[in-house]
CSV table of C-alpha atoms and ligand atoms in Angstrom, one decimal:
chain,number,residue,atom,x,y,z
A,1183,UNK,CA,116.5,80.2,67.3
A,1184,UNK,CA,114.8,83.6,68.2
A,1185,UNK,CA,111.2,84.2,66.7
A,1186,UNK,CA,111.9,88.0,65.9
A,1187,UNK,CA,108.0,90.3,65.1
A,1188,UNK,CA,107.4,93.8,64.9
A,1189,UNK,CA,105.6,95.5,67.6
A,1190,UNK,CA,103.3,98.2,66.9
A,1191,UNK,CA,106.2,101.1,66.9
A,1192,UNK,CA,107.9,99.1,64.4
A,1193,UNK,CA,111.0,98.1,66.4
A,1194,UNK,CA,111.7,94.2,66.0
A,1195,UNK,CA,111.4,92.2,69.4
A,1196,UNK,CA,111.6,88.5,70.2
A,1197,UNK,CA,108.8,86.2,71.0
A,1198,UNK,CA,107.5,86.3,74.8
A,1199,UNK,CA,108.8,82.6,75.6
A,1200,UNK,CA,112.5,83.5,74.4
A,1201,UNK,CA,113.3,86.9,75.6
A,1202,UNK,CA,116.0,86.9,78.1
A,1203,UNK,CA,115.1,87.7,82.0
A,1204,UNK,CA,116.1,90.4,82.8
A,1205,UNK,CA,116.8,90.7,87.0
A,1206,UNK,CA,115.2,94.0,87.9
A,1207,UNK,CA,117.5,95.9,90.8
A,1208,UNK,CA,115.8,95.8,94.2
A,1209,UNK,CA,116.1,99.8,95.3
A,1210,UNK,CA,115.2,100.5,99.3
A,1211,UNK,CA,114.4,103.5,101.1
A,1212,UNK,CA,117.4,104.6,103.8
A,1213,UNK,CA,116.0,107.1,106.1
A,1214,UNK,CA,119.4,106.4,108.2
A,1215,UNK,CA,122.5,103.9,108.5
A,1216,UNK,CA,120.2,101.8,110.9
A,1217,UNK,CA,117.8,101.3,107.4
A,1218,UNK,CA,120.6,101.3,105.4
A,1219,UNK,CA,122.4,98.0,106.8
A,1220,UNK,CA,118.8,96.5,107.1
A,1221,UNK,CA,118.6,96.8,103.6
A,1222,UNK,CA,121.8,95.4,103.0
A,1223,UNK,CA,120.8,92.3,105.6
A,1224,UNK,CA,118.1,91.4,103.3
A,1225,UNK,CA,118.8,91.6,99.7
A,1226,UNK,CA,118.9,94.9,98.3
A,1227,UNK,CA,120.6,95.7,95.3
A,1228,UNK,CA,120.5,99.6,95.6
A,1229,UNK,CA,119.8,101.9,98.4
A,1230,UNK,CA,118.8,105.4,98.3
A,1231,UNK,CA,119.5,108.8,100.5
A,1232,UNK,CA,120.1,112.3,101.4
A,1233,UNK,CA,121.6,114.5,103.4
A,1234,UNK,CA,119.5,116.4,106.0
A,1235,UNK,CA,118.7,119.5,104.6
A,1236,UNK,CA,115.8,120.7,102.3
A,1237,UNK,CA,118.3,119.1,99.3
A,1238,UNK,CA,115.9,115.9,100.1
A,1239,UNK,CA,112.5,115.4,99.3
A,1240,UNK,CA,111.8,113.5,102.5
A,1241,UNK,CA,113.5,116.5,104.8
A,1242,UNK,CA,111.9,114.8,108.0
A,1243,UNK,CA,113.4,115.7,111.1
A,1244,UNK,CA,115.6,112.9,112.9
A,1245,UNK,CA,116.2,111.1,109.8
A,1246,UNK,CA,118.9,111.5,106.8
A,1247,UNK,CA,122.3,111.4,106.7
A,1248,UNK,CA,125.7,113.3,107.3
A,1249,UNK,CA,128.4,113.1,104.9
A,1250,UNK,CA,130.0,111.1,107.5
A,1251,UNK,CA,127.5,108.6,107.3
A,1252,UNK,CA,127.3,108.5,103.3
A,1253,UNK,CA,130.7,107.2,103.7
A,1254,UNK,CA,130.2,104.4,105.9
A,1255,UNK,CA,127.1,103.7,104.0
A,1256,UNK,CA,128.5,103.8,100.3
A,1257,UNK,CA,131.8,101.5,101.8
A,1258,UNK,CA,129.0,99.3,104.0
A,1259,UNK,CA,127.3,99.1,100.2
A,1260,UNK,CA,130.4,98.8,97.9
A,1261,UNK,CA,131.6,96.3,100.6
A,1262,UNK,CA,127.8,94.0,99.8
A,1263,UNK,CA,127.6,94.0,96.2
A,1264,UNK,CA,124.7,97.4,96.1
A,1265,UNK,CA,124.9,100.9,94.8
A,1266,UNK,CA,124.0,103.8,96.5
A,1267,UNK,CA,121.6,106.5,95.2
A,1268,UNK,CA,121.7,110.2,96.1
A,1269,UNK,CA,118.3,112.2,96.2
A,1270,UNK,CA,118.8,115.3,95.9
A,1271,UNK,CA,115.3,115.4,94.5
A,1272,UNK,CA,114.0,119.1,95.2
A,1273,UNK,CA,114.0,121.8,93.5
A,1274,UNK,CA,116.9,124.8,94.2
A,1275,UNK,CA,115.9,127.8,95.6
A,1276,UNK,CA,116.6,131.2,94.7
A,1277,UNK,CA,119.6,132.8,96.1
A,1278,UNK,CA,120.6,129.6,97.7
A,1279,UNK,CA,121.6,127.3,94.8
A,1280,UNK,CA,125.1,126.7,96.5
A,1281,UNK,CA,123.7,124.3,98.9
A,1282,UNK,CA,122.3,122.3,95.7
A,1283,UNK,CA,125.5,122.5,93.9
A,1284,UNK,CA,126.9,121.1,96.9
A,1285,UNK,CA,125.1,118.3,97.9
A,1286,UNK,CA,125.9,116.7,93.9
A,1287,UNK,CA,129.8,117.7,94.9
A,1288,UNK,CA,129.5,115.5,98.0
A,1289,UNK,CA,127.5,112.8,95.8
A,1290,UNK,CA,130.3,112.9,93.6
A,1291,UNK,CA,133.1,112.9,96.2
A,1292,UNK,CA,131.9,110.7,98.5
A,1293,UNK,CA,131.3,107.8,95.7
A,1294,UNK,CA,127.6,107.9,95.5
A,1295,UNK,CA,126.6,105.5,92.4
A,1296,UNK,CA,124.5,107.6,90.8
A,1297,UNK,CA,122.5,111.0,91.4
A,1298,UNK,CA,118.4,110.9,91.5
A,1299,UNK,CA,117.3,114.5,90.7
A,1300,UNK,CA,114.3,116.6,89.3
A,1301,UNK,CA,115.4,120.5,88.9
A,1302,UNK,CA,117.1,120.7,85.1
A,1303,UNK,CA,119.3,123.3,86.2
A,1304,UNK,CA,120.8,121.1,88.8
A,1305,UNK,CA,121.1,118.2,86.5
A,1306,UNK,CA,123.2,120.5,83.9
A,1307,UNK,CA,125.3,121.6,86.8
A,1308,UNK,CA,125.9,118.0,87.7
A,1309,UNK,CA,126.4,117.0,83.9
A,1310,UNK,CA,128.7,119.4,83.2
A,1311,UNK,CA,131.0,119.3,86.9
A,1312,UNK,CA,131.0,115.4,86.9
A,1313,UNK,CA,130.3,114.4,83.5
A,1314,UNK,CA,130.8,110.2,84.8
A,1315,UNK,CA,128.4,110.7,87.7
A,1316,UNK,CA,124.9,108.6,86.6
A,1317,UNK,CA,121.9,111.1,86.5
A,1318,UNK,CA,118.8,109.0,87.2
A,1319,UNK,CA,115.7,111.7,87.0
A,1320,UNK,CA,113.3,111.2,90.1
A,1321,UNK,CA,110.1,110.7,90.2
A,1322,UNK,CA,109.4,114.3,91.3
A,1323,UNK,CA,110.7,115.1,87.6
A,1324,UNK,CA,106.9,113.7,86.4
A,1325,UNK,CA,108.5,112.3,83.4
A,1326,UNK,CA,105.3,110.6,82.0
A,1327,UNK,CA,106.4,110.1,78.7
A,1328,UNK,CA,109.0,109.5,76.0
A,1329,UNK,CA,109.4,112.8,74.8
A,1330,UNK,CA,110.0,114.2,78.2
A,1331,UNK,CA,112.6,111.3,78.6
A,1332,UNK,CA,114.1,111.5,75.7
A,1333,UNK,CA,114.7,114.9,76.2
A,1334,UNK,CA,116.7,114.7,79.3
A,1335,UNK,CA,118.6,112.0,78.1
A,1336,UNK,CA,119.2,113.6,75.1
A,1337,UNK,CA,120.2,116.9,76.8
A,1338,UNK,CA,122.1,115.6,80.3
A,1339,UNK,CA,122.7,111.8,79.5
A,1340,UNK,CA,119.8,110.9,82.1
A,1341,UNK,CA,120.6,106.9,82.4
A,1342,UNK,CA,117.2,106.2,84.4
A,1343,UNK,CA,114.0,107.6,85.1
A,1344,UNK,CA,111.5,106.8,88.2
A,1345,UNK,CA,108.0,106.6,86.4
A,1346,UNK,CA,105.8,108.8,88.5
A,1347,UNK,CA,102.9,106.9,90.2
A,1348,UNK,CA,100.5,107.9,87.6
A,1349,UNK,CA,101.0,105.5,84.4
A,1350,UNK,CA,98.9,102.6,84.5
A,1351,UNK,CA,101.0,99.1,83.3
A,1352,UNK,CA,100.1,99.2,79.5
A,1353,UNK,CA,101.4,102.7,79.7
A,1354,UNK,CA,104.2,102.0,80.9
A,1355,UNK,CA,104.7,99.0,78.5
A,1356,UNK,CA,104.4,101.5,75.8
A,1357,UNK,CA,107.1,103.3,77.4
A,1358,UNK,CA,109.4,100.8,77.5
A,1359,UNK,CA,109.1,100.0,73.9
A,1360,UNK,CA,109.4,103.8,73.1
A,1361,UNK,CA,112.7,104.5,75.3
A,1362,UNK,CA,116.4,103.2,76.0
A,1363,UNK,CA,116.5,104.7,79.1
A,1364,UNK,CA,116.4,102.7,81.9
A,1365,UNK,CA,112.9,102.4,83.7
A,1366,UNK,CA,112.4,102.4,87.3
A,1367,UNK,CA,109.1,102.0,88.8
A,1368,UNK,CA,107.4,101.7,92.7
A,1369,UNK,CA,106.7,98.4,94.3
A,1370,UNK,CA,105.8,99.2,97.4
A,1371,UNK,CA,105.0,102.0,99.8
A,1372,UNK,CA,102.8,104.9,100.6
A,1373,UNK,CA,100.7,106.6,98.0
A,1374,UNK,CA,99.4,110.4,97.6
A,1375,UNK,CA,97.5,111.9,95.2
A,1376,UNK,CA,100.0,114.9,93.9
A,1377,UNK,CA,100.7,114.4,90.4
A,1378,UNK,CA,104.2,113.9,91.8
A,1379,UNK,CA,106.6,116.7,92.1
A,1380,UNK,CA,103.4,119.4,91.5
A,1381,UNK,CA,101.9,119.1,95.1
A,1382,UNK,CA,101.6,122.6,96.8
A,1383,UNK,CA,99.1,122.2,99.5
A,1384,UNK,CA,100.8,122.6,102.4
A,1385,UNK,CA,102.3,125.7,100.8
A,1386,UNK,CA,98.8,127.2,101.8
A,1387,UNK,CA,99.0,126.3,105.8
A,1388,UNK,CA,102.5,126.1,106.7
A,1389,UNK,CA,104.5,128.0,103.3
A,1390,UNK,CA,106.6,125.0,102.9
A,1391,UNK,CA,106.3,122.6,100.3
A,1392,UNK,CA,107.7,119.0,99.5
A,1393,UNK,CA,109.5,121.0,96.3
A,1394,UNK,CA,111.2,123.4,98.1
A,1395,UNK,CA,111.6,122.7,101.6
A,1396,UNK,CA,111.3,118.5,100.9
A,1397,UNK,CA,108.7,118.2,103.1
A,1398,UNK,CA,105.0,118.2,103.1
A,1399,UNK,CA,104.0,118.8,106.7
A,1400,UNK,CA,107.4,120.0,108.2
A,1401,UNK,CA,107.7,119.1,111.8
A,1402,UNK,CA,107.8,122.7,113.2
A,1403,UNK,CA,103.9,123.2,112.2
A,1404,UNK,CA,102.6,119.9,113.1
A,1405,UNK,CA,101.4,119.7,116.6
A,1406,UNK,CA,99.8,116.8,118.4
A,1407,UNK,CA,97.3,117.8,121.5
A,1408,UNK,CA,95.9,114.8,123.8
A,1409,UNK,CA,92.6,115.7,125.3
A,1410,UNK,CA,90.1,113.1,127.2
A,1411,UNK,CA,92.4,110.2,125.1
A,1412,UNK,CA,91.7,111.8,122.0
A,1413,UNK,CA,94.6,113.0,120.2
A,1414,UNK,CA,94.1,115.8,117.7
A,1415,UNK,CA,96.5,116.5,115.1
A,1416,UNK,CA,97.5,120.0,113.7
A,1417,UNK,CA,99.6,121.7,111.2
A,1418,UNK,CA,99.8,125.1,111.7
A,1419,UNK,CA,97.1,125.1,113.7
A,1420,UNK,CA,94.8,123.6,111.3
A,1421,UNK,CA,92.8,120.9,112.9
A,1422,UNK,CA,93.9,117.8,110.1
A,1423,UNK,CA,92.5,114.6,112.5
A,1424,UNK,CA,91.6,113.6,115.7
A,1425,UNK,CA,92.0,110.1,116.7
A,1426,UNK,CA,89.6,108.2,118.9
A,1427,UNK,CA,91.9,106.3,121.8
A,1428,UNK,CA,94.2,103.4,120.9
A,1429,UNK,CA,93.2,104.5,116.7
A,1430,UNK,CA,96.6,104.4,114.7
A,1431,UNK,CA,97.6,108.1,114.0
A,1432,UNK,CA,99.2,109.2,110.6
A,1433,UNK,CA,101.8,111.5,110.3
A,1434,UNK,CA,99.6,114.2,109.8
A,1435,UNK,CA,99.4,115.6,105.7
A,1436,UNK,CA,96.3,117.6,104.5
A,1437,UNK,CA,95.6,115.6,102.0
A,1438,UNK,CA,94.8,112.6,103.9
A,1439,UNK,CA,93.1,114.7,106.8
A,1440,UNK,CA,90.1,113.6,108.2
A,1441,UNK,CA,87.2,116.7,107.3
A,1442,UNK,CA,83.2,117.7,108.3
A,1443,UNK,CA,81.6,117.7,105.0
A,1444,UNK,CA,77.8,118.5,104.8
A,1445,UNK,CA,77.6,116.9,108.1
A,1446,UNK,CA,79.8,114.1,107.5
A,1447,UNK,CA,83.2,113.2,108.4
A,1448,UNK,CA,85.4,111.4,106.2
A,1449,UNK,CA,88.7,111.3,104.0
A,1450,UNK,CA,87.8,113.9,101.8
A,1451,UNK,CA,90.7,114.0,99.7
A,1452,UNK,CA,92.7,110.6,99.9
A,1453,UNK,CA,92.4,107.7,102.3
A,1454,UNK,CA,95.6,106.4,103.7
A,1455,UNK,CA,96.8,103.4,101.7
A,1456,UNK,CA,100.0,102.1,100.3
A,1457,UNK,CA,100.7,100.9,96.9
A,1458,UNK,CA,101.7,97.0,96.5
A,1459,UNK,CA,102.3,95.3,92.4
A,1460,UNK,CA,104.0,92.4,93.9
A,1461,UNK,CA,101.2,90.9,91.7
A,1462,UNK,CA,102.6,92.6,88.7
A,1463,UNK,CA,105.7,91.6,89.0
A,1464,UNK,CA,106.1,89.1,85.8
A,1465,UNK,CA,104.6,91.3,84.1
A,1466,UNK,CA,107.3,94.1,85.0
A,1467,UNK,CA,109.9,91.7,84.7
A,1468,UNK,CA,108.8,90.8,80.9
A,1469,UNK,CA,108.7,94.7,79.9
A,1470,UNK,CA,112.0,94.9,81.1
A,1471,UNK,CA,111.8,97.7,83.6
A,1472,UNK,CA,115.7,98.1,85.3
A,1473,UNK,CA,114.2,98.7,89.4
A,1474,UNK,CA,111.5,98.4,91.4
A,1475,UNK,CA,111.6,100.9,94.0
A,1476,UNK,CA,110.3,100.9,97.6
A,1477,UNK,CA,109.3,103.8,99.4
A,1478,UNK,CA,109.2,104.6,102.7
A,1479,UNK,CA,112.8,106.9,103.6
A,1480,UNK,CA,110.5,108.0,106.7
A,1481,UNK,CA,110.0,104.7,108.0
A,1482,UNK,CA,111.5,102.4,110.6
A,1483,UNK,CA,114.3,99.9,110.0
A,1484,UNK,CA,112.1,97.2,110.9
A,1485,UNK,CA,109.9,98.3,107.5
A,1486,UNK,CA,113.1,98.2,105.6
A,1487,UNK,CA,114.2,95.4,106.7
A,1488,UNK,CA,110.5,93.1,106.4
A,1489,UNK,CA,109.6,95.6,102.8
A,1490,UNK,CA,113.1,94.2,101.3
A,1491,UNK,CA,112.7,90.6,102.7
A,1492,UNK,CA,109.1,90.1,100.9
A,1493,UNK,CA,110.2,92.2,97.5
A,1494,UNK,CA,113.6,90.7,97.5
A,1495,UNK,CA,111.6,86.7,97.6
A,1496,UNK,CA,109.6,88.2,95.0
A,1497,UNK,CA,111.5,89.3,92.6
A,1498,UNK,CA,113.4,86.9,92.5
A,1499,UNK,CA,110.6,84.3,92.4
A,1500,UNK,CA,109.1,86.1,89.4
A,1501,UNK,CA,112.2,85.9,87.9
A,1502,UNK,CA,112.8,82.3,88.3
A,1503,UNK,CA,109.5,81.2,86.7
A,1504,UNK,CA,107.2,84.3,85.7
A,1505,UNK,CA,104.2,82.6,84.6
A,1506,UNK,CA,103.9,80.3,87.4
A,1507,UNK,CA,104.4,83.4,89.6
A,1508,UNK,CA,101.6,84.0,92.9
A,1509,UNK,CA,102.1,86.0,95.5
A,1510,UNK,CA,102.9,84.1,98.8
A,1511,UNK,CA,99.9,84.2,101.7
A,1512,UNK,CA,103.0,85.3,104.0
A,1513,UNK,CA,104.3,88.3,101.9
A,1514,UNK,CA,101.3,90.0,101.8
A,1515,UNK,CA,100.5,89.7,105.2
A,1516,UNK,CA,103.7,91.4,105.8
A,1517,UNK,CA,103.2,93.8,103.7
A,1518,UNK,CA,99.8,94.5,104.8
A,1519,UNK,CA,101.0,95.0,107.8
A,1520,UNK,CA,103.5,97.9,106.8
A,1521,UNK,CA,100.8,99.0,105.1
A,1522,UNK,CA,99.6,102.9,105.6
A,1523,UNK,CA,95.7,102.6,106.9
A,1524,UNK,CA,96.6,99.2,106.7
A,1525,UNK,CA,95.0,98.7,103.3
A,1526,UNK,CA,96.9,98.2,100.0
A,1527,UNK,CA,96.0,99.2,96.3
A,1528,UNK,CA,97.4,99.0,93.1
A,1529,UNK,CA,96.7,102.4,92.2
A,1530,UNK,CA,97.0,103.8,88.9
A,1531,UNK,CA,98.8,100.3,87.7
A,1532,UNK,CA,95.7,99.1,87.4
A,1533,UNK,CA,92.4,101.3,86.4
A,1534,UNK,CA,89.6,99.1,86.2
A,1535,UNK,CA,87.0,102.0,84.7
A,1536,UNK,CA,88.5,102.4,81.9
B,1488,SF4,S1,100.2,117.1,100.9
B,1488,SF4,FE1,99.6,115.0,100.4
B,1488,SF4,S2,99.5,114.9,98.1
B,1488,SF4,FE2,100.7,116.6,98.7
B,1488,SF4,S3,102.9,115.9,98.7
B,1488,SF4,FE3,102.1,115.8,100.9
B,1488,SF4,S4,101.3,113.7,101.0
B,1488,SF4,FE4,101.5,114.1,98.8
């Protein structure tokens, strides 16, 4: 017998102890076919990617995939179980909306399981051309709450949504109860502090932007000089860090620059650090969210592989018994090891002030 209440938006639910689990999809980064069949090795249920052109928000050079590859990678998937997700997650450019139009052909025609993008004129163009192709809106979207969802859904038949790394977990608890639309949120991976898809900073130094070129630092102005072991970092000639010898150097992004303030020199904007909820998991799990997502397209297959391992354990541990749930010593090691600055943070999940 089901205990049926009414929450506080008036729709019915069942009681906590009785409400089915519902297996959240595991969704990893694949920077390459290298990450991709790492994912696959350990236990993911979705992976995403682009092509390598400023279609993709992480437009990095050296990384990404030709249609070729999608291919290989959606058969490699197909052939395992997982989907495959298509970013084309930036926004089209005037006078050169072909090449956006054509990257959600190939999704399309290359058997891509779904479509992750932000710009509402691409996502009519790929409602309208290939009306069975899912639309999931990504995170660059900045879809923060159930009007803006339900308006894409009710427009272009959006079937998911990556929250954007701003909603703390009540919030998106609320949301959850507010939408129908699938709700996929970040586990694990690096943070910044754009209120995500809006970031124009490095517009200013280098003109290119992670909206419209789907990069932040694109690799043409960044420039690393070695000098008496210290290495200083550059973009556009702007003087973003300079690392003392054998320090760990980021890839270099004004907003986690090191600057002289007043006299001191410090993170003035953001310090390195990468999101982990493995924590929240049960909590996830109970709202019902439909993926948790890891980042990280730009890192190594070794990340992919040891990110997937740990989420993949955990999930499926929450799922298995969700109030018994705590993090294992060993995951979070891992983890922490992954870890940008080597720190970890819950970020806007969890906002103890207020
Ligand atoms: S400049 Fe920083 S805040 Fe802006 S998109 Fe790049 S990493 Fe994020």
């Amino acid at each position: 017998m089901t205990a049926a209440t009414a929450d506080a938006t008036g729709r019915s639910s069942v009681s906590e102890s009785e409400r089915p689990i519902r297996r959240p999809q595991l969704v990893a980064p694949a920077g390459s076919l290298a990450a991709l069949r790492m994912a696959l090795q350990h236990g993911a249920d979705a992976v995403y990617l682009g092509l390598r052109d400023a279609t993709n928000a992480r437009n990095f050079g050296g990384l990404n995939f030709s249609e070729d590859d999608i291919r290989k990678g959606v058969a490699e998937a197909h052939a395992r179980g997982a989907e495959v997700l298509f970013a084309i997650n930036t926004f089209a450019q005037m006078g050169q909306v072909e090449r956006w139009h054509h990257a959600v052909d190939a999704a399309a025609g290359l058997g891509a399981d779904a479509v992750i993008m932000a710009d509402a004129g691409l996502i009519a163009y790929a409602a309208r051309r290939h009306p069975s192709l899912r639309i999931h809106l990504s995170v660059q979207g900045s879809a923060t709450h159930a009007d803006a969802i339900e308006l894409m859904r009710q427009q272009f038949g959006i079937r998911r949504v990556v929250l954007p790394r701003v909603l703390s977990v009540p919030q998106i608890a609320r949301l959850a109860r507010q939408t129908d639309v699938e709700l996929e949120v970040f586990g694990f991976g690096s943070l910044c502090v754009m209120a995500e898809g809006r970031c124009l900073l490095s517009s200013y130094a280098t003109g290119d932007s992670p909206n419209n070129k789907g990069v932040c630092s694109p690799a043409h102005a960044v420039r690393w000089d070695e000098r008496d072991g210290t290495m200083d970092a550059r973009l556009s000639g702007i003087l973003i860090d300079s690392y003392a010898p054998g320090e760990p150097a980021g890839y270099p992004t004004l907003c986690k620059g090191r600057f002289t303030v007043e006299g001191e020199r410090g993170y003035v904007l953001e310090e390195p650090t990468s999101l982990n909820a493995v924590s929240l998991l049960p909590s996830l799990i109970d709202m019902g969210i439909a993926a948790i997502k890891i980042e990280g397209r730009q890192r190594s297959p070794r990340y992919v592989a040891d990110v997937v391992g740990v989420l993949r354990a955990a999930i499926d541990d929450a799922c298995r018994d969700p109030r018994r749930f705590v993090p294992r010593q060993e995951w979070q090691a891992t983890l922490g090891r992954h870890a940008e600055g080597d720190q970890v943070t819950q970020g806007a999940y969890d906002r103890p002030w207020r």
